[in-house]
mmCIF file of C-alpha atoms in Angstrom:
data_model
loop_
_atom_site.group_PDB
_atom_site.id
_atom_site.type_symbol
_atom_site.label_atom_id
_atom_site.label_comp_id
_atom_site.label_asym_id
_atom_site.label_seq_id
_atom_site.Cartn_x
_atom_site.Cartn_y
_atom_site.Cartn_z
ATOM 1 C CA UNK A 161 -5.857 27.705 12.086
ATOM 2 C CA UNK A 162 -9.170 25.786 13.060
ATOM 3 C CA UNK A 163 -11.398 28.448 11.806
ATOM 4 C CA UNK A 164 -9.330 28.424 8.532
ATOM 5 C CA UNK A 165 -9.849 24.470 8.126
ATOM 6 C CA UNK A 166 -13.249 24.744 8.823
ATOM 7 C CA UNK A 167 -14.846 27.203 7.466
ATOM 8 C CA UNK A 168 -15.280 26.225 3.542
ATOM 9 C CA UNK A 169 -16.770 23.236 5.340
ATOM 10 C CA UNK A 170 -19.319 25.735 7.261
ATOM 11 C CA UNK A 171 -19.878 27.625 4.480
ATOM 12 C CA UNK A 172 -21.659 25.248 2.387
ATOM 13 C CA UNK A 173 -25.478 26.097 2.126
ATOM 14 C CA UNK A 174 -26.610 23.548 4.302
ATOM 15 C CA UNK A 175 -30.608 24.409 4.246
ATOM 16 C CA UNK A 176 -32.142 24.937 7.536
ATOM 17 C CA UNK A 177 -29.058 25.440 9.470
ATOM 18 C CA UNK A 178 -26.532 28.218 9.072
ATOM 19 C CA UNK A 179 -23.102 28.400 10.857
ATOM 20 C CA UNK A 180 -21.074 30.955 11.546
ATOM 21 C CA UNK A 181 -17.189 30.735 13.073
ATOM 22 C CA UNK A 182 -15.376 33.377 14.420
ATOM 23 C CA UNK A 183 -12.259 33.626 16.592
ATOM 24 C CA UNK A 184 -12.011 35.593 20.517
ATOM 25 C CA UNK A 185 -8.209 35.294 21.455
ATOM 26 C CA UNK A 186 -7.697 31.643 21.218
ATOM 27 C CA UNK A 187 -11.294 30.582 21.329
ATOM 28 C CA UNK A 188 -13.162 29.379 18.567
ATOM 29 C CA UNK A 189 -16.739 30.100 18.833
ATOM 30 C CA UNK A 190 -19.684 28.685 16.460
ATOM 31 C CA UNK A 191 -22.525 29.872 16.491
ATOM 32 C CA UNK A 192 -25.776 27.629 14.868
ATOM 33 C CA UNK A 193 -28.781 29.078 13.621
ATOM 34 C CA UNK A 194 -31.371 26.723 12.728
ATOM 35 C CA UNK A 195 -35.415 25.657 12.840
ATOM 36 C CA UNK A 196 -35.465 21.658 12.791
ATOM 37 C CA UNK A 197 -33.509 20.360 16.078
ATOM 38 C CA UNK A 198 -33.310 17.366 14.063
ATOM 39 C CA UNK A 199 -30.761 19.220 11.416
ATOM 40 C CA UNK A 200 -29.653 21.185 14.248
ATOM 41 C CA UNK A 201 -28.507 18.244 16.240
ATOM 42 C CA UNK A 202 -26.992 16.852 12.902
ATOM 43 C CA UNK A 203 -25.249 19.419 12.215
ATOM 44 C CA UNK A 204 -23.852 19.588 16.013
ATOM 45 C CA UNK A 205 -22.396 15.990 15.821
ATOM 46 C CA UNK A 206 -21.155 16.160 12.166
ATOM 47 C CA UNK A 207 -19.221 19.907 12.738
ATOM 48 C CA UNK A 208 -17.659 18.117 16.411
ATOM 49 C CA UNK A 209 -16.431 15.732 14.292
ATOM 50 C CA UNK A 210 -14.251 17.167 11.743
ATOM 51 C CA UNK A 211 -13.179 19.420 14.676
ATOM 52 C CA UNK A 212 -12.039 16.588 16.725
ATOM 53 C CA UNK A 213 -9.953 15.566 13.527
ATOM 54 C CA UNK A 214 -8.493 19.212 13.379
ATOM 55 C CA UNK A 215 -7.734 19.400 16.348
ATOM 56 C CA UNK A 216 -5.794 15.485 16.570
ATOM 57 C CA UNK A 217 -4.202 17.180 13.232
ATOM 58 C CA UNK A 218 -2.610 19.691 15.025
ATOM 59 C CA UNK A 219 -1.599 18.406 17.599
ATOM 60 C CA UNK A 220 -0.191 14.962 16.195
ATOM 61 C CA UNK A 221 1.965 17.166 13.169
ATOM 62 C CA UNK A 222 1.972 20.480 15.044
ATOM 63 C CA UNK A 223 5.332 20.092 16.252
ATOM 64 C CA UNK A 224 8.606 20.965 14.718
ATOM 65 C CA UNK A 225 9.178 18.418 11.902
ATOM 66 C CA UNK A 226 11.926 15.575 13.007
ATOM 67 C CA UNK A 227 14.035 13.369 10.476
ATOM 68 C CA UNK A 228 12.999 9.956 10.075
ATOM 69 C CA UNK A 229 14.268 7.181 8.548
ATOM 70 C CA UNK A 230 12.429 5.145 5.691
ATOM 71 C CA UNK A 231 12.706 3.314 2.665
ATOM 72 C CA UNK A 232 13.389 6.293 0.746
ATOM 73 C CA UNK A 233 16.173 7.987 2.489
ATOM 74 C CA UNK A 234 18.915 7.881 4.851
ATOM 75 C CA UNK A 235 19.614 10.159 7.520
ATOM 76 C CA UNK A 236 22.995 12.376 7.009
ATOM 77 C CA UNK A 237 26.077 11.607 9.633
ATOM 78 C CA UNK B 405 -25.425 -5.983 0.507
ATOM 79 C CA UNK B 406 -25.011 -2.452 0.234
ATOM 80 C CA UNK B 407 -22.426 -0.078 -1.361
ATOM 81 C CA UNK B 408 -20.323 2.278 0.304
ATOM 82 C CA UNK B 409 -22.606 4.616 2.703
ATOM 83 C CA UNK B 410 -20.999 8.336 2.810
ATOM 84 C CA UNK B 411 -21.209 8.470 7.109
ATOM 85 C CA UNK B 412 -19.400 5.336 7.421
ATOM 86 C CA UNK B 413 -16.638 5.965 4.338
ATOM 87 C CA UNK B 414 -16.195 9.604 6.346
ATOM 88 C CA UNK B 415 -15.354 7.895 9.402
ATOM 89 C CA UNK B 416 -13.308 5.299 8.496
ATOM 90 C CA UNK B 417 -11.157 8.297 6.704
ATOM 91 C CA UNK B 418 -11.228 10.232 9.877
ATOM 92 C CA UNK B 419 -10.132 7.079 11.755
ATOM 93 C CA UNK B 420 -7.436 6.094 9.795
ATOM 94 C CA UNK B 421 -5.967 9.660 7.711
ATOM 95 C CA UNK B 422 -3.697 10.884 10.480
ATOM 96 C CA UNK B 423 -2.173 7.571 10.941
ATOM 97 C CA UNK B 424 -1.962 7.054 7.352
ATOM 98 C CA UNK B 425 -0.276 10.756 6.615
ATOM 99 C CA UNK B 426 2.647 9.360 9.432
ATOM 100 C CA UNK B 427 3.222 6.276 7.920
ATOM 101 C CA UNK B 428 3.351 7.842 4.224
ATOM 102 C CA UNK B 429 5.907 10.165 5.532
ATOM 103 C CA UNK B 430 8.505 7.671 7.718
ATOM 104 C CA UNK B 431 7.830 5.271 4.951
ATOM 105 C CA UNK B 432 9.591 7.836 2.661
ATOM 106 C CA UNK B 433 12.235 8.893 5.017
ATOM 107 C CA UNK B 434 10.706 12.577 4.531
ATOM 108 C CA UNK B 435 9.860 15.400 6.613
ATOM 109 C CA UNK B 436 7.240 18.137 6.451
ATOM 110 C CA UNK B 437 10.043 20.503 5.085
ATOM 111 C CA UNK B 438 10.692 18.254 2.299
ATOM 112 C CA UNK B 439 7.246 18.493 1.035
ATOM 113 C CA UNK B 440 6.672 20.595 -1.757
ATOM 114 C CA UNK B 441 2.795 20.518 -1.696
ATOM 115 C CA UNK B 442 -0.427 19.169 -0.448
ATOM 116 C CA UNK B 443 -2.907 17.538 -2.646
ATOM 117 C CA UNK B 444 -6.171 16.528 -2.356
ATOM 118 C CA UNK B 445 -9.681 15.501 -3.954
ATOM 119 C CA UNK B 446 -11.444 18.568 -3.992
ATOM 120 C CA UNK B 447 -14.200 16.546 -5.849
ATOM 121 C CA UNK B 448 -16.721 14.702 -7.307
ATOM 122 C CA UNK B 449 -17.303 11.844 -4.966
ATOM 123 C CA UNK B 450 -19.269 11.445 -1.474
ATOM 124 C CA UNK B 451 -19.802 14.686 1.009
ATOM 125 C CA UNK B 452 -18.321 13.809 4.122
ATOM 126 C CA UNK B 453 -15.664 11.787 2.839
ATOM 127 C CA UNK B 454 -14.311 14.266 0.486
ATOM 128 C CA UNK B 455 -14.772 16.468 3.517
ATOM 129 C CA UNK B 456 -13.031 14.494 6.170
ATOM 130 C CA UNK B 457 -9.637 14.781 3.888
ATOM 131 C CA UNK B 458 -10.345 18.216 2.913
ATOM 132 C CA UNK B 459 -10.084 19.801 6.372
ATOM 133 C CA UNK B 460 -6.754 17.291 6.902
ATOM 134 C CA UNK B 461 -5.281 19.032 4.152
ATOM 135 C CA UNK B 462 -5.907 22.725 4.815
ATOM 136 C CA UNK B 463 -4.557 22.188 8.112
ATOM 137 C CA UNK B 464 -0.908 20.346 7.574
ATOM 138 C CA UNK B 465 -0.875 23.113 4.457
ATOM 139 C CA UNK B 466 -1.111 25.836 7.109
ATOM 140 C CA UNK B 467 1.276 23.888 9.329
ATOM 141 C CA UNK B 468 3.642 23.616 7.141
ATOM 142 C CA UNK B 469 3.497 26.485 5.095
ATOM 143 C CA UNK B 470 2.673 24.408 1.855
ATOM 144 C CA UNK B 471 0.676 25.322 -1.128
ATOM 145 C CA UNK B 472 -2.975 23.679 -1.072
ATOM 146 C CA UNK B 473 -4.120 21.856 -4.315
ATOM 147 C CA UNK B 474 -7.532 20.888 -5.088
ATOM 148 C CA UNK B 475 -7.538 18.057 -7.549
ATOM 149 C CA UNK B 476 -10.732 16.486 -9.310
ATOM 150 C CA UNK B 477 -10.954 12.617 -9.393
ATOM 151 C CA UNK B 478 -11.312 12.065 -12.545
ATOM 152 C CA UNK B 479 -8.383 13.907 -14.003
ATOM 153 C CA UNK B 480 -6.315 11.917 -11.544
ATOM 154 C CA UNK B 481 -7.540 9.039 -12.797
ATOM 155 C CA UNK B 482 -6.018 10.604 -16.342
ATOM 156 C CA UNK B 483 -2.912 11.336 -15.350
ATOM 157 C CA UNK B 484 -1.946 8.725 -13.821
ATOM 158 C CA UNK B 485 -2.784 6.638 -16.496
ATOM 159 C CA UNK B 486 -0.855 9.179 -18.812
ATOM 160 C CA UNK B 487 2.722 8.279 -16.413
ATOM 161 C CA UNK B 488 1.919 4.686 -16.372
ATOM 162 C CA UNK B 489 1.488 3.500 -19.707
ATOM 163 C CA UNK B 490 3.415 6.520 -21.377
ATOM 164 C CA UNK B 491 -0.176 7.297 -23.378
ATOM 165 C CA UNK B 492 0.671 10.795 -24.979
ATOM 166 C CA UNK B 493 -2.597 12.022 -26.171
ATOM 167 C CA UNK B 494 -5.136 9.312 -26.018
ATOM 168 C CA UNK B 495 -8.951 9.093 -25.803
ATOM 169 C CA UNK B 496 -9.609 8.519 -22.417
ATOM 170 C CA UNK B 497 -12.508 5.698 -21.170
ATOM 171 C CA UNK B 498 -12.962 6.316 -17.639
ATOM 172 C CA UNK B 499 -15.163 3.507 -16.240
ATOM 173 C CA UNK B 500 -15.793 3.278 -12.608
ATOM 174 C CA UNK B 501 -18.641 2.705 -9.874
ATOM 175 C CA UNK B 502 -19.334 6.735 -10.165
ATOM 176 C CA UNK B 503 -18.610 7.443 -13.201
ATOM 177 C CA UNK B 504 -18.525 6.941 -16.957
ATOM 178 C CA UNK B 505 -16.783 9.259 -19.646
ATOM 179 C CA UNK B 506 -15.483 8.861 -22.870
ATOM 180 C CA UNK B 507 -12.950 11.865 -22.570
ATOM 181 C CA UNK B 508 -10.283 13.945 -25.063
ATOM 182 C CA UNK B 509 -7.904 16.483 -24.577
ATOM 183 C CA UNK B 510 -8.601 19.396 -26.363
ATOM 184 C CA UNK B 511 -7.472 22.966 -25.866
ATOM 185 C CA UNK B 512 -6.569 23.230 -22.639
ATOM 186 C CA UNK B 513 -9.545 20.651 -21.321
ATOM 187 C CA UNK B 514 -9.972 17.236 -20.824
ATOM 188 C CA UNK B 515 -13.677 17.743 -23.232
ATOM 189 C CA UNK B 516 -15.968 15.008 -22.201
ATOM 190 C CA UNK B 517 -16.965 13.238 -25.824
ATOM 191 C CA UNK B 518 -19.638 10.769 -24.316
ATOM 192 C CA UNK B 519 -21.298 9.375 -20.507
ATOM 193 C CA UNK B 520 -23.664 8.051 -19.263
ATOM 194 C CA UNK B 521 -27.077 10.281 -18.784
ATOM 195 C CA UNK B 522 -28.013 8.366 -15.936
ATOM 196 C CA UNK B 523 -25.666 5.568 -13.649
ATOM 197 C CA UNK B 524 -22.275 4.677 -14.260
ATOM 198 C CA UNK B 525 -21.141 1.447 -15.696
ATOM 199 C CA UNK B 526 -19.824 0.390 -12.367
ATOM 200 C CA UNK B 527 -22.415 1.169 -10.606
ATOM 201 C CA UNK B 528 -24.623 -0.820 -12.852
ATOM 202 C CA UNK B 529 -22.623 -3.551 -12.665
ATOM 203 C CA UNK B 530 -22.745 -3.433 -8.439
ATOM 204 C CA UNK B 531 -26.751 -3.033 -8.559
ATOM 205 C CA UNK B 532 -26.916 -6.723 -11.213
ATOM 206 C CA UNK B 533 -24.292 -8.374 -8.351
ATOM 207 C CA UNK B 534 -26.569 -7.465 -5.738
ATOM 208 C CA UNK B 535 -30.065 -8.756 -7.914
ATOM 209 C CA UNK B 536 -28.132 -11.945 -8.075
ATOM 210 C CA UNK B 537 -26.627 -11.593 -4.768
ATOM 211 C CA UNK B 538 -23.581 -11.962 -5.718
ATOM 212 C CA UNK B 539 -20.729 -11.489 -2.888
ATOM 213 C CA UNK B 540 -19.045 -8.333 -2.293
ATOM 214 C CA UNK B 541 -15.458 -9.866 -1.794
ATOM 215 C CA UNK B 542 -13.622 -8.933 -3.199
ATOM 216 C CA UNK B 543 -15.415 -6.861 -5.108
ATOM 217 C CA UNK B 544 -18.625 -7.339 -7.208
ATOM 218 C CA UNK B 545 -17.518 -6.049 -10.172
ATOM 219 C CA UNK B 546 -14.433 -8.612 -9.718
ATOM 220 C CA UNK B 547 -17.023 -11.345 -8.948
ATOM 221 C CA UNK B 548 -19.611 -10.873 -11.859
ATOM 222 C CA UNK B 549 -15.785 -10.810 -14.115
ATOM 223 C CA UNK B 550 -15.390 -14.676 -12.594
ATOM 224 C CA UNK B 551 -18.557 -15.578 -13.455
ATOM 225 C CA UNK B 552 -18.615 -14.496 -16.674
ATOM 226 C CA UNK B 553 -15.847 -16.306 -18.006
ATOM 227 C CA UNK B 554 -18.439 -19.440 -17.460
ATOM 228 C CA UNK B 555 -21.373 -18.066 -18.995
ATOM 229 C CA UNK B 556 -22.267 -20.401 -22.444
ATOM 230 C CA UNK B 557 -25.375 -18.593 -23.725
ATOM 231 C CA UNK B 558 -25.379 -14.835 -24.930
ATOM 232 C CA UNK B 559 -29.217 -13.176 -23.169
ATOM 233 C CA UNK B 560 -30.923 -10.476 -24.993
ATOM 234 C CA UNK B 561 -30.343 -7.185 -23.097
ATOM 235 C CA UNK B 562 -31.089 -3.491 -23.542
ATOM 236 C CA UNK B 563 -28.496 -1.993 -25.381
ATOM 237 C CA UNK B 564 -28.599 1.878 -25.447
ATOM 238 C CA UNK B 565 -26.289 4.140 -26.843
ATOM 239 C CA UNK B 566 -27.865 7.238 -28.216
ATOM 240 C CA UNK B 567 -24.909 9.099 -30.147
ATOM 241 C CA UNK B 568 -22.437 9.966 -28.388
ATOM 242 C CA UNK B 569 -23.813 8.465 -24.913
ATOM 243 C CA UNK B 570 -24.683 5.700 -22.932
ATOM 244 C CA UNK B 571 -27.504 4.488 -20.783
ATOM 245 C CA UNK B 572 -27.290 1.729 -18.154
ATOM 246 C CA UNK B 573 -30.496 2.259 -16.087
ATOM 247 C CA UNK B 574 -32.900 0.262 -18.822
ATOM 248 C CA UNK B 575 -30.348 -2.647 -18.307
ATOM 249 C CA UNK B 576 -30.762 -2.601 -14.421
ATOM 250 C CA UNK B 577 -34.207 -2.645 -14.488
ATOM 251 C CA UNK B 578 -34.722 -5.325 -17.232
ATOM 252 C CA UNK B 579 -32.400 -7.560 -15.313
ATOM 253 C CA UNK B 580 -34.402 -6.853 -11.499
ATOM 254 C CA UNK B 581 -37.896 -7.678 -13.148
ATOM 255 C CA UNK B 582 -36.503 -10.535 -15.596
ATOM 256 C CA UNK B 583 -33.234 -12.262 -13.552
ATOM 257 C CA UNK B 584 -35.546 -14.529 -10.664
ATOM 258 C CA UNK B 585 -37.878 -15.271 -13.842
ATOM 259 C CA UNK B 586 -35.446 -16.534 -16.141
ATOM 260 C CA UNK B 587 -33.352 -18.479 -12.901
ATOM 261 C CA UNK B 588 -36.086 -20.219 -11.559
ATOM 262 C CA UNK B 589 -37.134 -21.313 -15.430
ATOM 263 C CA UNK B 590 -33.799 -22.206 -16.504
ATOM 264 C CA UNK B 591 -33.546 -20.199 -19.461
ATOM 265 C CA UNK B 592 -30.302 -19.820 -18.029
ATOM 266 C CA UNK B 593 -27.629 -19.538 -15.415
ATOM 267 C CA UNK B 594 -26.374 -16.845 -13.430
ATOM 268 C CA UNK B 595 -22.801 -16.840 -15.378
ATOM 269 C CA UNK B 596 -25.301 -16.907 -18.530
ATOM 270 C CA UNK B 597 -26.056 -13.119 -17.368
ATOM 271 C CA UNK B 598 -23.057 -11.930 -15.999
ATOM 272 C CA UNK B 599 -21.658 -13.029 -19.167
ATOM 273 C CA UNK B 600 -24.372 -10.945 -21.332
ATOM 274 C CA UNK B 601 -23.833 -8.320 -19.223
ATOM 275 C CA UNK B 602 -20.828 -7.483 -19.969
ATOM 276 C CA UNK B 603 -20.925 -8.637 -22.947
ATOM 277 C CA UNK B 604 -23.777 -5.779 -23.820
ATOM 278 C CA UNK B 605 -22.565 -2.893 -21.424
ATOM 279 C CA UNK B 606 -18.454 -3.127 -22.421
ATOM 280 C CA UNK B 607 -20.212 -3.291 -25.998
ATOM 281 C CA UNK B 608 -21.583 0.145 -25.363
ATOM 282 C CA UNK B 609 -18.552 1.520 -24.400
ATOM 283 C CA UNK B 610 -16.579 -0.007 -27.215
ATOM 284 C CA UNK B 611 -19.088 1.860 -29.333
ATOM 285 C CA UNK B 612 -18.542 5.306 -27.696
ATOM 286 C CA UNK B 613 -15.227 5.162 -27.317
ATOM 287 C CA UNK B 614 -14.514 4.035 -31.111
ATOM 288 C CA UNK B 615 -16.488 7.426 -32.204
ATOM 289 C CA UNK B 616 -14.624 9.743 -30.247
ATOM 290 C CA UNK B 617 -11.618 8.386 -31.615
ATOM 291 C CA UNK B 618 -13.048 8.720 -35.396
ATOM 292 C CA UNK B 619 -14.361 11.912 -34.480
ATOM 293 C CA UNK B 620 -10.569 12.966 -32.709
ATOM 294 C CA UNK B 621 -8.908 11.033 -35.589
ATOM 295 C CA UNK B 622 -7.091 9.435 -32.155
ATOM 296 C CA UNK B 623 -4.671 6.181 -32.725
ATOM 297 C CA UNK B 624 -4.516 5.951 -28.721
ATOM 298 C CA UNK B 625 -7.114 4.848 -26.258
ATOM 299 C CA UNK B 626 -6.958 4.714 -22.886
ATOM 300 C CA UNK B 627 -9.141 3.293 -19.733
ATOM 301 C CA UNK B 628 -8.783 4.561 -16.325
ATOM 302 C CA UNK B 629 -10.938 3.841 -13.541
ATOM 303 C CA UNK B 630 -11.638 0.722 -11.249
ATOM 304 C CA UNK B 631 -13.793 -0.936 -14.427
ATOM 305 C CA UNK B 632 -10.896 -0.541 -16.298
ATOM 306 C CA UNK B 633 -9.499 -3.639 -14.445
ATOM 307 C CA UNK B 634 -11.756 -5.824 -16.457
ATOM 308 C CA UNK B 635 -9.669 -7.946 -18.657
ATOM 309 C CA UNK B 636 -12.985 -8.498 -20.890
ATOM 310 C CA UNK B 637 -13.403 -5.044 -21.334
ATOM 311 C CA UNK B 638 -9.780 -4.333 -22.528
ATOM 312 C CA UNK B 639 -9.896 -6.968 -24.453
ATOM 313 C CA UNK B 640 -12.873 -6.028 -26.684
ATOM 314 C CA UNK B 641 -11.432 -2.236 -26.163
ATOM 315 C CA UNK B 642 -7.987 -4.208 -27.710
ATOM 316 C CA UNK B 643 -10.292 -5.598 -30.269
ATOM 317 C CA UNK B 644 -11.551 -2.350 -31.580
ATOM 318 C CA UNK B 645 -8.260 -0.982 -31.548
ATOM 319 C CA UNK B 646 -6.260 -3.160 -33.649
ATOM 320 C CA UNK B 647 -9.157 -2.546 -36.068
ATOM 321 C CA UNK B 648 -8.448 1.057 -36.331
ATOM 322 C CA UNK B 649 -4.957 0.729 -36.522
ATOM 323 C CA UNK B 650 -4.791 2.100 -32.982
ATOM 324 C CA UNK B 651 -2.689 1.427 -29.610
ATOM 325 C CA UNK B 652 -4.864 0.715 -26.257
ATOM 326 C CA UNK B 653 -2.806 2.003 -22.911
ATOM 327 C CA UNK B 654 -4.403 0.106 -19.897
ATOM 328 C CA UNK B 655 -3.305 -0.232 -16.054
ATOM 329 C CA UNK B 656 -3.735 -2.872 -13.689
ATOM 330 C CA UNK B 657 -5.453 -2.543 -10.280
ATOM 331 C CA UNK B 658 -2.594 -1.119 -8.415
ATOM 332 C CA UNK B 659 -3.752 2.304 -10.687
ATOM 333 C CA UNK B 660 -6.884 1.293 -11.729
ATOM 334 C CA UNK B 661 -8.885 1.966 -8.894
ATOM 335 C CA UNK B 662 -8.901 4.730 -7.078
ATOM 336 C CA UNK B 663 -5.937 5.883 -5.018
ATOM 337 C CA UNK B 664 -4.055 8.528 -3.724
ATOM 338 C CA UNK B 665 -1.230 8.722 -5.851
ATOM 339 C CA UNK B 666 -3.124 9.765 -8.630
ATOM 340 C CA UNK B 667 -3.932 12.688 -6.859
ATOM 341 C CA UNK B 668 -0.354 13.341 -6.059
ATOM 342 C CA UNK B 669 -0.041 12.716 -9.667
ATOM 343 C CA UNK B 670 -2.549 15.315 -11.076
ATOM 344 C CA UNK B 671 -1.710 17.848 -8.036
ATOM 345 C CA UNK B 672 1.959 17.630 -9.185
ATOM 346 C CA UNK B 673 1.330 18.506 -12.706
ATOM 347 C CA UNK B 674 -1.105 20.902 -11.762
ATOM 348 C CA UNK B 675 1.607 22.091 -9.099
ATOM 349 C CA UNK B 676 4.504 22.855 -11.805
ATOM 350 C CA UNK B 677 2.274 24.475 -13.969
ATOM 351 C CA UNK B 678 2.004 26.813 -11.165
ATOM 352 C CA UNK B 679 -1.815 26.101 -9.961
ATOM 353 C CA UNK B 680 -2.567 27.375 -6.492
ATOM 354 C CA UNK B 681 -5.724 26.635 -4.387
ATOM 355 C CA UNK B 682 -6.437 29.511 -1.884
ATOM 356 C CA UNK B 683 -8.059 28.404 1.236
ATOM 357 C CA UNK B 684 -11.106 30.254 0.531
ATOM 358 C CA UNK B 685 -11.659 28.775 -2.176
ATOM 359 C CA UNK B 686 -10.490 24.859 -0.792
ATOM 360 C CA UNK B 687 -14.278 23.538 -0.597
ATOM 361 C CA UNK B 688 -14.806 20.184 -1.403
ATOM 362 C CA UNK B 689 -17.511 19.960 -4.620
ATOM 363 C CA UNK B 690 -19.684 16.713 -5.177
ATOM 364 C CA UNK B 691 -20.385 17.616 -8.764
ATOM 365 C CA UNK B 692 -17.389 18.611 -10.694
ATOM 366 C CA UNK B 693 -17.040 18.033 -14.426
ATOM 367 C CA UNK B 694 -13.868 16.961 -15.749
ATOM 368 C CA UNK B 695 -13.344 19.454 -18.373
ATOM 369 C CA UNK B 696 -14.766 22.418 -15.339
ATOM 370 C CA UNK B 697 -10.613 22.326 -14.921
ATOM 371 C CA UNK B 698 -8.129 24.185 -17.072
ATOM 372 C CA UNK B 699 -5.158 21.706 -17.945
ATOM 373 C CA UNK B 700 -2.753 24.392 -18.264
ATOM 374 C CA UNK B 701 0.210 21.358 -17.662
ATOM 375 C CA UNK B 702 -0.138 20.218 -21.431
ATOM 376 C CA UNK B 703 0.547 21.610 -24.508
#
C-alpha cells in the first residue's frame, strides 16, 4: 500500500537522482541512484518524509472504521 | 516579508492533514464506509504541498476501497462558485495570487478566453504590499483593499492589456523603481498608490472580462478566486455589468479563497459523471491548464 502511495511521487523525473521502489514480503525497499550527494541527500530527507506521513496514515485510519457522533448525524439505538 | 515558501506550506500540510481528515469526519458524524470518494488537488499549485495531500489521498482511497479523484484548482474554484451563487453558464474571472483567467464554458471545456502572460493579479498585488511594506495580516491583498479606500489622487500606471490578455509585470516594476521616489517627494501617499493600483489592474480585468462576454454573447459573469474578495473589484466588475445588461455572481471569502470544499465540489461533479483517477496515473502536476480537463458533468 506504501509503494502504491508513493510511487507517482518517485516517478517524477527528478534530474540527477532516480528512485526506484519495489516490495520483498512486507519490506519496502528504495533504491537511489544519483551523482550530486547534495540532491542525493535531498532527495533522502524529502522521500522519509512523505513516508513518515504514509505510514502515520495507515496506521491512524488503518483500522476498522468506528461510528462517531457529530454534527451531522446521530448514532442508531 | 515573504510569500508562502513550498517546504514550509508542505510541512505544515503534513503536520496538520491527518488530524484535519479526523476532525472532518467526527465533525460529520461519518465513517470511512459512508464515504463515497476521495478528492484531491491533483494540480497546479506548489510541489511538495500538492504532494504532501496527494500521497494522503491514495492511501485512505486504498484503505477504504474508495475511488481516487484528481481535481485541478482552478475548476474548483468554478464550481463552487457555480453552487454558490446559482451562476448557470457564466464567464468566469478567476483572480488569485497564482493565477489569472478570464474563462468560458464551451464544449465540454472550461476554454480559457484571456490571462495573464506573465504574474497573476494577486501575485502582483502581494509583490506592491511588500515594495511598500505593507503587513501581511491579514493578508496583503486585504491590506492594500484598506488602504485604498483612502487614496485621493489617481497615479499614472502601466496599463497593459494586449487583446485578449493581461500583463502585470510592467506595473511591478514601475512601482519598485518609482514608489520610494514619489514617497519621499510627496507626489503622493501610500493609499494614493494602492488606490491607483487597483484602480489600473481591476481596470484590466474589467476590460478582458467584458470581451469575452461580447465575444460569448454571455449576460453572466462570474469571479472566483481569493482576489475575487475585493469589493472594488466587484464593484467595477458590477459596473460593467449593468452596462451590458448582464448579472455578476460573486462569493465572499468563506469560497473565495481557496479551500477544500471546492475540491469536494468539483471531485463530486466529476465523480457522478463517472470520472475515475487510477493510481498510476494520481501524480500531482504543477502546470495544469484549466481547459487540459474534459467537463463531461455539463451539458
Amino acid at each position: 500500500m506504501a509503494r502504491r502511495s508513493l510511487a507517482p511521487y518517485v516517478q517524477r523525473p527528478r534530474g540527477l537522482v532516480q528512485k526506484e521502489l519495489s516490495v520483498n514480503g512486507s519490506a519496502l525497499a528504495i533504491r537511489w541512484t544519483a551523482e550530486d550527494p547534495v540532491f542525493f541527500r535531498i532527495s533522502v530527507n524529502a522521500f522519509l518524509d512523505q513516508l513518515s506521513l504514509v505510514m502515520r496514515n495507515i496506521r491512524g485510519f488503518g483500522s476498522p472504521p468506528m461510528r462517531s457522533l457529530g454534527r451531522g448525524k446521530r448514532t442508531d439505538t | 516579508m515573504q510569500g508562502f515558501l513550498p517546504g514550509d506550506t508542505a510541512r505544515h500540510h503534513r503536520a496538520v492533514i491527518l488530524d484535519l481528515l479526523q476532525e472532518a469526519l467526527t465533525e460529520a458524524g461519518l465513517t470511512s464506509q459512508e464515504i463515497d470518494c476521495i478528492a484531491y488537488t491533483k494540480g497546479p499549485g506548489m510541489g511538495a504541498p500538492l504532494v504532501s495531500v496527494a500521497v494522503v489521498a491514495r492511501t485512505v482511497a486504498q484503505l477504504w476501497n474508495k475511488p481516487l479523484l484528481g481535481v485541478n484548482h482552478c475548476i474548483g474554484h468554478i464550481e463552487m462558485g457555480r453552487l454558490i451563487t446559482g451562476a448557470t453558464s457564466p464567464t468566469v474571472l478567476y483572480v488569485s495570487g497564482g493565477n489569472t483567467q478570464v474563462i468560458a464554458y464551451s464544449e465540454r471545456r472550461y476554454r480559457i478566453f484571456g490571462e495573464t502572460i506573465d504574474i497573476a493579479v494577486g501575485n502582483c498585488l502581494d509583490r506592491f504590499a511588500r515594495v511598500l511594506k505593507i503587513s501581511n495580516d491579514p493578508s496583503p491583498g486585504y491590506n492594500i483593499e484598506q488602504m485604498a479606500k483612502r487614496g485621493k489622487k489617481l497615479v499614472e500606471l502601466p496599463y497593459t492589456v494586449k487583446g485578449m490578455d493581461v500583463s502585470f509585470s510592467g506595473i511591478l516594476s514601475f512601482i519598485e523603481d518609482a514608489a520610494q521616489r514619489m514617497l519621499a517627494t510627496g507626489e503622493c501617499t501610500p493609499e494614493d498608490l494602492c488606490f491607483s493600483l487597483q484602480e489600473t489592474v481591476f481596470a484590466m480585468l474589467v476590460e478582458i472580462t467584458e470581451r469575452a462576454m461580447a465575444h460569448c454573447g454571455s449576460q453572466e459573469a462570474l469571479i472566483v478566486g481569493g482576489v475575487g474578495c475585493n469589493l472594488r473589484l466587484q464593484e467595477m466588475m458590477e459596473t460593467m455589468c449593468q452596462e451590458r445588461g448582464a448579472r455578476l455572481f460573486a462569493t465572499d471569502e468563506r469560497f473565495c479563497i481557496d479551500n477544500g470544499a471546492m475540491i469536494a465540489q468539483a471531485g463530486w461533479e466529476m465523480f457522478r459523471a463517472g470520472h475515475r483517477t487510477p493510481l498510476s496515473d494520481s501524480g500531482i502536476t504543477q502546470r495544469y491548464r484549466t481547459d487540459e480537463v474534459e467537463v463531461t458533468w455539463r451539458d
